Short mmCIF file of C-alpha atoms in Angstrom, two decimals:
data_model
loop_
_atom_site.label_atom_id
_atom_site.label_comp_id
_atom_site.label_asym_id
_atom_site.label_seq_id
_atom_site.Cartn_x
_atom_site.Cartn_y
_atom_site.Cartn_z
CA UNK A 1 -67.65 76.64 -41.08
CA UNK A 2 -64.98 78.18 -38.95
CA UNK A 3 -62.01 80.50 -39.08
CA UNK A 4 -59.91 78.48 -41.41
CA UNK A 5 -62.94 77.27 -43.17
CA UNK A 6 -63.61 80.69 -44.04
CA UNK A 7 -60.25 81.76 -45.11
CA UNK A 8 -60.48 79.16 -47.83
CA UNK A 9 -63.90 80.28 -49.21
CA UNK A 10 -62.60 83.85 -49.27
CA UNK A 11 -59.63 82.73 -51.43
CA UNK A 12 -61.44 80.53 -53.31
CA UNK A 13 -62.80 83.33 -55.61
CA UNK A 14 -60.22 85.01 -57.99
CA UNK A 15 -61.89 88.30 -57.79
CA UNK A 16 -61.58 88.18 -53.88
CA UNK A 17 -57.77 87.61 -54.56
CA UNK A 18 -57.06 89.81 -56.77
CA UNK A 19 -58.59 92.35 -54.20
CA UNK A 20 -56.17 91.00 -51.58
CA UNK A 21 -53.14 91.73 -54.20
CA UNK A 22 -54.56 95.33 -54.75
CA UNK A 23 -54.27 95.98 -50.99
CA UNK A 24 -51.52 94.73 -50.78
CA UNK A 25 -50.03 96.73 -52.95
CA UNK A 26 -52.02 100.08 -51.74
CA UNK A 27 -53.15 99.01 -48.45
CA UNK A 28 -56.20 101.58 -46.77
CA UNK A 29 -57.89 101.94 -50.16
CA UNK A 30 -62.51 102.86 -50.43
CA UNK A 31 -64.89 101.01 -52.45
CA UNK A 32 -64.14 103.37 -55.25
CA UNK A 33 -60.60 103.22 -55.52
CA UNK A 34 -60.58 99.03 -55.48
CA UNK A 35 -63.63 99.21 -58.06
CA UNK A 36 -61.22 101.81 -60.53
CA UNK A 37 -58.06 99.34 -59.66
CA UNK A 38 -60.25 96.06 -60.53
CA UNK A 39 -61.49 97.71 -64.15
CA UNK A 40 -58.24 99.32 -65.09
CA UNK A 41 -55.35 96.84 -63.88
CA UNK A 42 -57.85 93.75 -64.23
CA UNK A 43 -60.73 94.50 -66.92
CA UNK A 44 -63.27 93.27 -63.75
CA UNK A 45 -66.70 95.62 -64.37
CA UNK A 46 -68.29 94.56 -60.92
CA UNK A 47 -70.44 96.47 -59.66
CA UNK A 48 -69.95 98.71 -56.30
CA UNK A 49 -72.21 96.48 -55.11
CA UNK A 50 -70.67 93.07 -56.28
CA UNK A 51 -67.24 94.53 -54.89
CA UNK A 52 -68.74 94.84 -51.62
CA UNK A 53 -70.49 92.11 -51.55
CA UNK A 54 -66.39 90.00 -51.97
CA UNK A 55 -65.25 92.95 -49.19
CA UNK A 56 -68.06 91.76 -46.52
CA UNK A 57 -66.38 88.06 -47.46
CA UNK A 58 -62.81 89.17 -46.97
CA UNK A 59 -63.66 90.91 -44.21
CA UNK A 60 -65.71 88.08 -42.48
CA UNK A 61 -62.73 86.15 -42.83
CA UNK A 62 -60.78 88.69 -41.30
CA UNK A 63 -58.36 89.16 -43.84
CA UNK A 64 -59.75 92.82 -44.52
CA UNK A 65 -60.30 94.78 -41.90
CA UNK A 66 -61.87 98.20 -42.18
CA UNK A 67 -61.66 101.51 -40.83
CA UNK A 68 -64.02 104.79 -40.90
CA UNK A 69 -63.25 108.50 -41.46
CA UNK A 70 -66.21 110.78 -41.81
CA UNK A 71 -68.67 109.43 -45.03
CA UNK A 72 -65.05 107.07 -46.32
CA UNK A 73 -64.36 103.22 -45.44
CA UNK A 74 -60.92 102.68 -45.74
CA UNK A 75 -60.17 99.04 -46.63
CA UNK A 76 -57.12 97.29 -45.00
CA UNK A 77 -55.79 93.95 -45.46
CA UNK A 78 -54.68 91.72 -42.45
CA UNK A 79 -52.48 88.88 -43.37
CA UNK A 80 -52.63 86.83 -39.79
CA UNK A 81 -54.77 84.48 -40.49
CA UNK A 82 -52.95 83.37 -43.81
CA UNK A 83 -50.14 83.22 -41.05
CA UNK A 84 -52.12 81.13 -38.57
CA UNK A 85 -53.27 78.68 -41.68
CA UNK A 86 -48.84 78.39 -42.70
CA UNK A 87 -48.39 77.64 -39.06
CA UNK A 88 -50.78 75.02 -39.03
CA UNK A 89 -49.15 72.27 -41.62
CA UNK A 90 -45.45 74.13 -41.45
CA UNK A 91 -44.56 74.03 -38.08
CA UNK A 92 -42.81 70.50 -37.00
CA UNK A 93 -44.08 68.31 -34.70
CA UNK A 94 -41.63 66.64 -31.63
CA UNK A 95 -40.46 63.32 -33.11
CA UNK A 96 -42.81 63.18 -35.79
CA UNK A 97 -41.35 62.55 -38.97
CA UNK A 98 -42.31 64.53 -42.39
#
C-alpha cells in the first residue's frame, strides 16, 4: 500500500483517531492508561487486546511510535507524516495555477 496509503487506513477508523487525540493530549501514555482514557472520556470497552491491535496500526503507519522502560511501553504520537501528506497537495507548484 505505501506510506501515505497507510496513513489513510490508520485514520480511517474513529477509534484509531480518537487514540491519536488522546496522545495528543497526554503524549507517552501504556496500553492501560489509553484503554482507561478510551472507556472514561469515550464510553469505547475495547479490549487490551483490540487497543493494541489499532496501536500496531498507528504505529505501522508511523504515526505512534513507541518506547520501552523496564515491563512499560510508552506510546508516543509522531505527527510527520500527517505533515508530509499537507505538504503533498498544499505546497504550490512553479507556474501552475490552483
Amino acid at each position: 500500500m505505501g506510506p501515505v496509503g497507510d496513513v489513510f487506513k490508520a485514520l480511517a477508523d474513529p477509534t484509531r483517531r480518537i487514540i491519536l487525540d488522546e496522545l495528543t493530549d497526554g503524549d507517552g501514555q501504556t496500553l492501560f492508561e489509553i484503554c482507561g482514557r478510551l472507556t472514561t472520556r469515550h464510553g469505547i470497552t475495547s479490549s487490551r487486546q483490540a487497543t493494541s491491535q489499532h496501536l500496531a496500526v498507528l504505529e505501522s503507519a508511523g504515526l505512534v511510535e513507541t518506547r520501552r522502560e523496564g515491563r512499560y511501553k510508552f506510546h508516543h504520537i509522531n505527527t510527520t507524516p500527517l505533515l508530509q501528506i499537507s505538504e503533498r497537495w498544499l505546497t504550490s507548484t512553479e507556474g501552475g495555477s490552483t
